[in-house]
Amino acid sequence: QVRLMERGGGSVQPGGSLRLSCATSGINFRIHDMAWYRQVPEKERELVASINSAGATDYVDSVKGRLTISRDNSRSTVYLQMDSLKPEDTARYFCHVENYRLSYWGQGTQVTVAS
């Protein structure tokens, strides 16, 4: 059974930092590309950052230079370091993996950036 468990969300002021983690089980983590998405109410889920099995990363333009995705294969965990946060980063953040052509999502973790 594939499981994804996000942690680390919270409320911060603009300019603050958070570190999200997504612990996985039920997959051979090291061979999978992983991704972080975010969603605000009444909008489609947006791809924020991805990391492939070799460690190559990609980001949506709006977060480049502020958010950093990384992975720890020994812990089967993917991270999202979030720095210089802006109010427009407020969203529910989800991690994602595709396994045997099936999409799996965690329950998400809420990030709120406000004064």
CSV table of N, CA, C and O in Angstrom, one decimal:
chain,number,residue,atom,x,y,z
A,1,GLN,N,0.8,-1.2,0.0
A,1,GLN,CA,0.0,0.0,0.0
A,1,GLN,C,0.9,1.2,0.0
A,1,GLN,O,1.7,1.4,0.9
A,2,VAL,N,0.7,2.1,-1.0
A,2,VAL,CA,1.5,3.3,-1.1
A,2,VAL,C,0.9,4.4,-0.2
A,2,VAL,O,-0.3,4.6,-0.2
A,3,ARG,N,1.8,5.0,0.6
A,3,ARG,CA,1.4,6.1,1.5
A,3,ARG,C,2.4,7.2,1.4
A,3,ARG,O,3.6,7.0,1.4
A,4,LEU,N,1.8,8.4,1.4
A,4,LEU,CA,2.6,9.6,1.4
A,4,LEU,C,2.1,10.5,2.6
A,4,LEU,O,0.9,10.7,2.8
A,5,MET,N,3.0,11.0,3.5
A,5,MET,CA,2.6,11.7,4.6
A,5,MET,C,3.4,13.0,4.7
A,5,MET,O,4.6,13.0,5.0
A,6,GLU,N,2.7,14.1,4.4
A,6,GLU,CA,3.3,15.4,4.5
A,6,GLU,C,3.3,16.0,5.9
A,6,GLU,O,2.3,15.8,6.6
A,7,ARG,N,4.3,16.7,6.2
A,7,ARG,CA,4.4,17.4,7.5
A,7,ARG,C,5.1,18.7,7.3
A,7,ARG,O,5.8,18.9,6.3
A,8,GLY,N,5.0,19.6,8.3
A,8,GLY,CA,5.8,20.8,8.3
A,8,GLY,C,5.1,22.1,7.9
A,8,GLY,O,5.7,23.2,8.0
A,9,GLY,N,3.8,22.1,7.6
A,9,GLY,CA,3.1,23.3,7.3
A,9,GLY,C,2.9,24.2,8.5
A,9,GLY,O,3.2,23.7,9.6
A,10,GLY,N,2.4,25.4,8.3
A,10,GLY,CA,2.1,26.2,9.4
A,10,GLY,C,1.9,27.7,8.9
A,10,GLY,O,1.7,27.9,7.7
A,11,SER,N,1.9,28.6,9.9
A,11,SER,CA,1.6,30.0,9.6
A,11,SER,C,2.9,30.8,9.8
A,11,SER,O,3.5,30.6,10.9
A,12,VAL,N,3.3,31.6,8.8
A,12,VAL,CA,4.5,32.4,9.0
A,12,VAL,C,4.3,33.7,8.4
A,12,VAL,O,3.4,34.0,7.6
A,13,GLN,N,5.1,34.7,8.8
A,13,GLN,CA,5.1,36.0,8.2
A,13,GLN,C,5.8,36.1,6.9
A,13,GLN,O,6.7,35.2,6.6
A,14,PRO,N,5.5,37.0,6.1
A,14,PRO,CA,6.2,37.2,4.8
A,14,PRO,C,7.7,37.3,5.1
A,14,PRO,O,8.1,38.0,6.0
A,15,GLY,N,8.5,36.6,4.3
A,15,GLY,CA,9.9,36.6,4.4
A,15,GLY,C,10.4,35.4,5.3
A,15,GLY,O,11.6,35.1,5.4
A,16,GLY,N,9.5,34.7,5.9
A,16,GLY,CA,9.8,33.6,6.8
A,16,GLY,C,10.1,32.3,6.0
A,16,GLY,O,10.1,32.3,4.8
A,17,SER,N,10.4,31.3,6.8
A,17,SER,CA,10.8,30.0,6.2
A,17,SER,C,10.0,28.8,6.8
A,17,SER,O,9.6,28.9,8.0
A,18,LEU,N,9.8,27.8,6.0
A,18,LEU,CA,9.3,26.5,6.5
A,18,LEU,C,10.0,25.4,5.7
A,18,LEU,O,10.5,25.6,4.6
A,19,ARG,N,10.0,24.3,6.4
A,19,ARG,CA,10.5,23.1,5.7
A,19,ARG,C,9.4,22.0,5.7
A,19,ARG,O,9.1,21.5,6.8
A,20,LEU,N,9.0,21.6,4.5
A,20,LEU,CA,8.0,20.5,4.4
A,20,LEU,C,8.7,19.2,4.2
A,20,LEU,O,9.8,19.2,3.6
A,21,SER,N,8.1,18.2,4.7
A,21,SER,CA,8.6,16.8,4.4
A,21,SER,C,7.5,15.9,4.0
A,21,SER,O,6.4,16.1,4.3
A,22,CYS,N,7.9,14.9,3.2
A,22,CYS,CA,6.9,13.9,2.7
A,22,CYS,C,7.5,12.6,2.9
A,22,CYS,O,8.4,12.2,2.1
A,23,ALA,N,7.1,11.8,3.9
A,23,ALA,CA,7.6,10.5,4.1
A,23,ALA,C,6.7,9.5,3.3
A,23,ALA,O,5.5,9.6,3.3
A,24,THR,N,7.4,8.6,2.6
A,24,THR,CA,6.7,7.6,1.8
A,24,THR,C,6.9,6.2,2.2
A,24,THR,O,7.9,5.9,2.9
A,25,SER,N,6.0,5.3,1.9
A,25,SER,CA,6.1,3.9,2.1
A,25,SER,C,5.4,3.2,1.0
A,25,SER,O,4.5,3.8,0.4
A,26,GLY,N,5.7,1.9,0.8
A,26,GLY,CA,5.0,1.1,-0.2
A,26,GLY,C,5.6,1.3,-1.6
A,26,GLY,O,5.0,0.7,-2.5
A,27,ILE,N,6.6,2.0,-1.8
A,27,ILE,CA,7.2,2.2,-3.1
A,27,ILE,C,8.7,2.0,-3.0
A,27,ILE,O,9.3,2.2,-1.9
A,28,ASN,N,9.4,1.7,-4.1
A,28,ASN,CA,10.8,1.7,-4.2
A,28,ASN,C,11.3,3.2,-4.4
A,28,ASN,O,11.5,3.6,-5.5
A,29,PHE,N,11.4,3.9,-3.3
A,29,PHE,CA,11.5,5.4,-3.4
A,29,PHE,C,12.6,5.8,-4.3
A,29,PHE,O,12.4,6.7,-5.1
A,30,ARG,N,13.7,5.2,-4.3
A,30,ARG,CA,14.9,5.7,-5.0
A,30,ARG,C,14.8,5.7,-6.5
A,30,ARG,O,15.5,6.4,-7.2
A,31,ILE,N,13.8,5.0,-7.0
A,31,ILE,CA,13.7,4.9,-8.5
A,31,ILE,C,12.7,5.9,-9.0
A,31,ILE,O,12.5,6.1,-10.2
A,32,HIS,N,11.9,6.5,-8.1
A,32,HIS,CA,10.8,7.4,-8.5
A,32,HIS,C,11.1,8.9,-8.5
A,32,HIS,O,11.8,9.4,-7.7
A,33,ASP,N,10.6,9.5,-9.6
A,33,ASP,CA,10.5,11.0,-9.5
A,33,ASP,C,9.5,11.4,-8.5
A,33,ASP,O,8.4,10.8,-8.3
A,34,MET,N,9.8,12.5,-7.8
A,34,MET,CA,8.8,13.0,-6.8
A,34,MET,C,8.5,14.5,-7.1
A,34,MET,O,9.3,15.2,-7.7
A,35,ALA,N,7.4,14.9,-6.6
A,35,ALA,CA,7.0,16.3,-6.9
A,35,ALA,C,6.2,16.9,-5.7
A,35,ALA,O,5.6,16.2,-5.0
A,36,TRP,N,6.2,18.2,-5.6
A,36,TRP,CA,5.4,19.0,-4.7
A,36,TRP,C,4.4,19.8,-5.6
A,36,TRP,O,4.9,20.5,-6.5
A,37,TYR,N,3.2,19.8,-5.2
A,37,TYR,CA,2.1,20.6,-5.8
A,37,TYR,C,1.5,21.5,-4.7
A,37,TYR,O,1.7,21.2,-3.5
A,38,ARG,N,0.8,22.5,-5.2
A,38,ARG,CA,0.0,23.3,-4.2
A,38,ARG,C,-1.3,23.6,-4.8
A,38,ARG,O,-1.5,23.7,-6.0
A,39,GLN,N,-2.3,23.9,-3.9
A,39,GLN,CA,-3.6,24.2,-4.4
A,39,GLN,C,-4.3,25.2,-3.4
A,39,GLN,O,-4.2,25.1,-2.2
A,40,VAL,N,-4.9,26.2,-4.0
A,40,VAL,CA,-5.8,27.1,-3.2
A,40,VAL,C,-7.2,26.8,-3.6
A,40,VAL,O,-7.5,26.3,-4.7
A,41,PRO,N,-8.2,27.2,-2.8
A,41,PRO,CA,-9.6,26.9,-3.1
A,41,PRO,C,-10.0,27.5,-4.4
A,41,PRO,O,-9.6,28.6,-4.8
A,42,GLU,N,-10.8,26.6,-5.1
A,42,GLU,CA,-11.3,27.0,-6.4
A,42,GLU,C,-10.3,27.2,-7.5
A,42,GLU,O,-10.7,27.7,-8.6
A,43,LYS,N,-9.1,26.7,-7.3
A,43,LYS,CA,-8.1,26.7,-8.4
A,43,LYS,C,-7.5,25.3,-8.6
A,43,LYS,O,-7.6,24.5,-7.7
A,44,GLU,N,-7.0,25.1,-9.8
A,44,GLU,CA,-6.4,23.8,-10.1
A,44,GLU,C,-5.1,23.6,-9.3
A,44,GLU,O,-4.4,24.6,-8.9
A,45,ARG,N,-4.8,22.4,-9.0
A,45,ARG,CA,-3.5,22.1,-8.3
A,45,ARG,C,-2.4,22.4,-9.3
A,45,ARG,O,-2.4,22.2,-10.5
A,46,GLU,N,-1.3,23.1,-8.7
A,46,GLU,CA,-0.2,23.6,-9.5
A,46,GLU,C,1.1,22.9,-9.1
A,46,GLU,O,1.4,22.7,-7.9
A,47,LEU,N,1.8,22.4,-10.1
A,47,LEU,CA,3.1,21.8,-9.9
A,47,LEU,C,4.1,22.9,-9.4
A,47,LEU,O,4.3,23.9,-10.1
A,48,VAL,N,4.7,22.7,-8.3
A,48,VAL,CA,5.7,23.7,-7.7
A,48,VAL,C,7.1,23.3,-8.0
A,48,VAL,O,7.9,24.1,-8.4
A,49,ALA,N,7.4,22.0,-7.7
A,49,ALA,CA,8.8,21.6,-7.8
A,49,ALA,C,8.8,20.1,-8.0
A,49,ALA,O,8.0,19.4,-7.5
A,50,SER,N,9.9,19.6,-8.7
A,50,SER,CA,10.0,18.2,-9.0
A,50,SER,C,11.5,17.8,-8.8
A,50,SER,O,12.4,18.6,-9.1
A,51,ILE,N,11.7,16.5,-8.5
A,51,ILE,CA,13.1,16.0,-8.4
A,51,ILE,C,13.0,14.6,-9.0
A,51,ILE,O,12.2,13.8,-8.6
A,52,ASN,N,14.0,14.3,-9.9
A,52,ASN,CA,13.9,13.0,-10.5
A,52,ASN,C,14.8,12.0,-9.7
A,52,ASN,O,15.4,12.4,-8.7
A,53,SER,N,14.9,10.8,-10.1
A,53,SER,CA,15.6,9.8,-9.3
A,53,SER,C,17.1,10.1,-9.3
A,53,SER,O,17.8,9.6,-8.3
A,54,ALA,N,17.6,10.8,-10.2
A,54,ALA,CA,19.0,11.2,-10.2
A,54,ALA,C,19.3,12.5,-9.5
A,54,ALA,O,20.5,12.9,-9.3
A,55,GLY,N,18.3,13.1,-9.0
A,55,GLY,CA,18.4,14.3,-8.2
A,55,GLY,C,18.3,15.6,-9.0
A,55,GLY,O,18.5,16.7,-8.4
A,56,ALA,N,18.0,15.5,-10.2
A,56,ALA,CA,17.8,16.8,-11.0
A,56,ALA,C,16.5,17.4,-10.6
A,56,ALA,O,15.5,16.7,-10.4
A,57,THR,N,16.5,18.7,-10.5
A,57,THR,CA,15.3,19.4,-10.0
A,57,THR,C,14.7,20.4,-11.1
A,57,THR,O,15.5,20.8,-12.0
A,58,ASP,N,13.5,20.7,-10.9
A,58,ASP,CA,12.8,21.7,-11.7
A,58,ASP,C,11.8,22.5,-10.9
A,58,ASP,O,11.2,21.9,-9.9
A,59,TYR,N,11.6,23.7,-11.2
A,59,TYR,CA,10.7,24.6,-10.4
A,59,TYR,C,9.8,25.4,-11.3
A,59,TYR,O,10.2,25.8,-12.4
A,60,VAL,N,8.6,25.8,-10.8
A,60,VAL,CA,7.8,26.8,-11.5
A,60,VAL,C,8.5,28.1,-11.3
A,60,VAL,O,9.2,28.3,-10.3
A,61,ASP,N,8.4,29.0,-12.3
A,61,ASP,CA,9.1,30.2,-12.2
A,61,ASP,C,8.9,31.1,-11.0
A,61,ASP,O,9.8,31.7,-10.4
A,62,SER,N,7.7,31.0,-10.5
A,62,SER,CA,7.3,31.9,-9.3
A,62,SER,C,8.0,31.5,-8.0
A,62,SER,O,8.0,32.3,-7.1
A,63,VAL,N,8.7,30.3,-8.0
A,63,VAL,CA,9.3,29.9,-6.7
A,63,VAL,C,10.8,29.8,-6.9
A,63,VAL,O,11.5,29.5,-5.9
A,64,LYS,N,11.3,30.0,-8.1
A,64,LYS,CA,12.8,29.8,-8.3
A,64,LYS,C,13.6,30.7,-7.4
A,64,LYS,O,13.3,31.9,-7.3
A,65,GLY,N,14.6,30.2,-6.8
A,65,GLY,CA,15.5,30.9,-5.9
A,65,GLY,C,15.0,31.1,-4.5
A,65,GLY,O,15.7,31.6,-3.6
A,66,ARG,N,13.7,30.6,-4.3
A,66,ARG,CA,13.2,30.7,-2.9
A,66,ARG,C,12.8,29.3,-2.3
A,66,ARG,O,12.9,29.1,-1.1
A,67,LEU,N,12.4,28.4,-3.2
A,67,LEU,CA,12.0,27.0,-2.7
A,67,LEU,C,13.0,26.0,-3.2
A,67,LEU,O,13.5,26.2,-4.4
A,68,THR,N,13.4,25.0,-2.4
A,68,THR,CA,14.3,24.0,-2.8
A,68,THR,C,13.8,22.7,-2.5
A,68,THR,O,13.5,22.4,-1.3
A,69,ILE,N,13.7,21.8,-3.5
A,69,ILE,CA,13.3,20.4,-3.3
A,69,ILE,C,14.5,19.6,-3.2
A,69,ILE,O,15.5,19.8,-3.8
A,70,SER,N,14.4,18.6,-2.3
A,70,SER,CA,15.5,17.6,-2.1
A,70,SER,C,15.0,16.3,-1.7
A,70,SER,O,13.8,16.2,-1.4
A,71,ARG,N,15.8,15.3,-1.7
A,71,ARG,CA,15.3,13.9,-1.3
A,71,ARG,C,16.4,13.2,-0.5
A,71,ARG,O,17.6,13.5,-0.7
A,72,ASP,N,15.9,12.3,0.4
A,72,ASP,CA,16.8,11.5,1.1
A,72,ASP,C,16.4,10.1,0.9
A,72,ASP,O,15.4,9.6,1.4
A,73,ASN,N,17.1,9.4,0.0
A,73,ASN,CA,16.7,8.0,-0.4
A,73,ASN,C,16.7,7.1,0.8
A,73,ASN,O,16.0,6.1,0.9
A,74,SER,N,17.7,7.3,1.7
A,74,SER,CA,17.8,6.4,2.9
A,74,SER,C,16.6,6.5,3.8
A,74,SER,O,16.3,5.6,4.6
A,75,ARG,N,15.8,7.6,3.7
A,75,ARG,CA,14.6,7.8,4.6
A,75,ARG,C,13.4,7.8,3.7
A,75,ARG,O,12.3,8.0,4.3
A,76,SER,N,13.5,7.5,2.4
A,76,SER,CA,12.3,7.5,1.5
A,76,SER,C,11.5,8.8,1.7
A,76,SER,O,10.2,8.7,1.8
A,77,THR,N,12.2,9.9,1.8
A,77,THR,CA,11.5,11.2,2.1
A,77,THR,C,11.9,12.3,1.1
A,77,THR,O,13.1,12.3,0.8
A,78,VAL,N,11.0,13.1,0.8
A,78,VAL,CA,11.3,14.2,-0.1
A,78,VAL,C,10.9,15.5,0.7
A,78,VAL,O,10.0,15.5,1.6
A,79,TYR,N,11.7,16.5,0.5
A,79,TYR,CA,11.6,17.8,1.3
A,79,TYR,C,11.3,19.0,0.4
A,79,TYR,O,11.7,18.9,-0.8
A,80,LEU,N,10.8,20.0,1.0
A,80,LEU,CA,10.6,21.3,0.3
A,80,LEU,C,11.0,22.4,1.3
A,80,LEU,O,10.3,22.7,2.2
A,81,GLN,N,12.2,22.9,1.1
A,81,GLN,CA,12.7,24.0,1.9
A,81,GLN,C,12.1,25.3,1.3
A,81,GLN,O,12.3,25.6,0.1
A,82,MET,N,11.4,26.1,2.1
A,82,MET,CA,10.7,27.2,1.6
A,82,MET,C,11.2,28.5,2.3
A,82,MET,O,11.1,28.6,3.5
A,83,ASP,N,11.9,29.3,1.6
A,83,ASP,CA,12.5,30.6,2.2
A,83,ASP,C,11.9,31.8,1.5
A,83,ASP,O,11.3,31.7,0.4
A,84,SER,N,12.1,32.9,2.1
A,84,SER,CA,11.5,34.2,1.6
A,84,SER,C,10.1,34.0,1.1
A,84,SER,O,9.7,34.5,0.0
A,85,LEU,N,9.3,33.5,2.0
A,85,LEU,CA,7.9,33.2,1.7
A,85,LEU,C,7.1,34.5,1.4
A,85,LEU,O,7.3,35.5,2.1
A,86,LYS,N,6.2,34.4,0.5
A,86,LYS,CA,5.3,35.5,0.1
A,86,LYS,C,3.8,35.1,0.4
A,86,LYS,O,3.5,33.9,0.4
A,87,PRO,N,3.0,36.1,0.6
A,87,PRO,CA,1.6,35.7,0.8
A,87,PRO,C,1.0,34.9,-0.3
A,87,PRO,O,0.1,34.0,-0.1
A,88,GLU,N,1.5,35.1,-1.5
A,88,GLU,CA,1.0,34.3,-2.7
A,88,GLU,C,1.4,32.8,-2.6
A,88,GLU,O,1.0,32.0,-3.4
A,89,ASP,N,2.3,32.5,-1.7
A,89,ASP,CA,2.7,31.1,-1.5
A,89,ASP,C,1.6,30.3,-0.6
A,89,ASP,O,1.7,29.1,-0.4
A,90,THR,N,0.7,31.1,0.0
A,90,THR,CA,-0.3,30.5,0.8
A,90,THR,C,-1.1,29.4,0.0
A,90,THR,O,-1.7,29.8,-1.1
A,91,ALA,N,-1.2,28.2,0.5
A,91,ALA,CA,-1.8,27.1,-0.3
A,91,ALA,C,-1.7,25.8,0.6
A,91,ALA,O,-1.0,25.8,1.6
A,92,ARG,N,-2.4,24.8,0.1
A,92,ARG,CA,-2.2,23.5,0.7
A,92,ARG,C,-1.2,22.8,-0.2
A,92,ARG,O,-1.4,22.8,-1.4
A,93,TYR,N,-0.2,22.2,0.4
A,93,TYR,CA,0.9,21.6,-0.4
A,93,TYR,C,0.8,20.1,-0.3
A,93,TYR,O,0.6,19.5,0.8
A,94,PHE,N,1.0,19.5,-1.4
A,94,PHE,CA,0.8,18.0,-1.6
A,94,PHE,C,2.1,17.4,-2.2
A,94,PHE,O,2.6,18.0,-3.1
A,95,CYS,N,2.5,16.3,-1.7
A,95,CYS,CA,3.5,15.6,-2.5
A,95,CYS,C,2.9,14.5,-3.4
A,95,CYS,O,1.7,14.1,-3.1
A,96,HIS,N,3.6,14.1,-4.4
A,96,HIS,CA,3.0,13.3,-5.4
A,96,HIS,C,4.1,12.3,-6.0
A,96,HIS,O,5.2,12.6,-6.1
A,97,VAL,N,3.6,11.1,-6.2
A,97,VAL,CA,4.4,10.1,-6.9
A,97,VAL,C,3.5,9.3,-7.8
A,97,VAL,O,2.3,9.1,-7.6
A,98,GLU,N,4.1,8.9,-8.9
A,98,GLU,CA,3.4,8.0,-9.9
A,98,GLU,C,4.1,6.6,-9.8
A,98,GLU,O,5.3,6.5,-9.9
A,99,ASN,N,3.3,5.6,-9.5
A,99,ASN,CA,3.8,4.2,-9.3
A,99,ASN,C,3.0,3.3,-10.2
A,99,ASN,O,1.8,3.2,-10.0
A,100,TYR,N,3.6,2.6,-11.2
A,100,TYR,CA,2.9,1.7,-12.1
A,100,TYR,C,1.8,2.5,-12.7
A,100,TYR,O,0.6,2.0,-12.8
A,101,ARG,N,2.0,3.7,-13.2
A,101,ARG,CA,1.1,4.6,-13.9
A,101,ARG,C,-0.1,5.0,-13.0
A,101,ARG,O,-1.1,5.5,-13.6
A,102,LEU,N,0.0,4.8,-11.7
A,102,LEU,CA,-1.1,5.3,-10.8
A,102,LEU,C,-0.5,6.5,-10.1
A,102,LEU,O,0.6,6.4,-9.6
A,103,SER,N,-1.4,7.5,-9.9
A,103,SER,CA,-1.0,8.7,-9.1
A,103,SER,C,-1.3,8.5,-7.7
A,103,SER,O,-2.4,8.1,-7.3
A,104,TYR,N,-0.4,8.9,-6.8
A,104,TYR,CA,-0.6,8.9,-5.4
A,104,TYR,C,-0.3,10.3,-4.8
A,104,TYR,O,0.6,10.9,-5.2
A,105,TRP,N,-1.2,10.6,-3.9
A,105,TRP,CA,-1.1,11.9,-3.2
A,105,TRP,C,-1.2,11.7,-1.7
A,105,TRP,O,-1.8,10.8,-1.2
A,106,GLY,N,-0.5,12.6,-1.0
A,106,GLY,CA,-0.7,12.7,0.4
A,106,GLY,C,-1.9,13.5,0.8
A,106,GLY,O,-2.6,14.0,-0.1
A,107,GLN,N,-2.2,13.7,2.0
A,107,GLN,CA,-3.3,14.5,2.5
A,107,GLN,C,-3.1,16.0,2.4
A,107,GLN,O,-4.0,16.8,2.5
A,108,GLY,N,-1.8,16.4,2.3
A,108,GLY,CA,-1.5,17.8,2.1
A,108,GLY,C,-1.2,18.4,3.5
A,108,GLY,O,-1.6,17.9,4.6
A,109,THR,N,-0.5,19.5,3.4
A,109,THR,CA,-0.2,20.3,4.6
A,109,THR,C,-0.4,21.8,4.3
A,109,THR,O,0.1,22.2,3.2
A,110,GLN,N,-1.0,22.5,5.2
A,110,GLN,CA,-1.4,23.9,4.9
A,110,GLN,C,-0.2,24.8,5.2
A,110,GLN,O,0.4,24.8,6.3
A,111,VAL,N,0.1,25.7,4.3
A,111,VAL,CA,1.0,26.8,4.5
A,111,VAL,C,0.3,28.1,4.3
A,111,VAL,O,-0.4,28.4,3.3
A,112,THR,N,0.4,28.9,5.3
A,112,THR,CA,-0.2,30.3,5.3
A,112,THR,C,0.8,31.3,5.6
A,112,THR,O,1.5,31.3,6.6
A,113,VAL,N,0.9,32.3,4.7
A,113,VAL,CA,1.9,33.4,4.8
A,113,VAL,C,1.1,34.7,4.9
A,113,VAL,O,0.5,35.1,4.0
A,114,ALA,N,1.2,35.3,6.1
A,114,ALA,CA,0.4,36.5,6.3
A,114,ALA,C,1.1,37.3,7.5
A,114,ALA,O,1.7,36.7,8.3
A,115,SER,N,0.9,38.6,7.4
A,115,SER,CA,1.4,39.5,8.5
A,115,SER,C,0.6,39.4,9.8
A,115,SER,O,-0.6,39.1,9.7
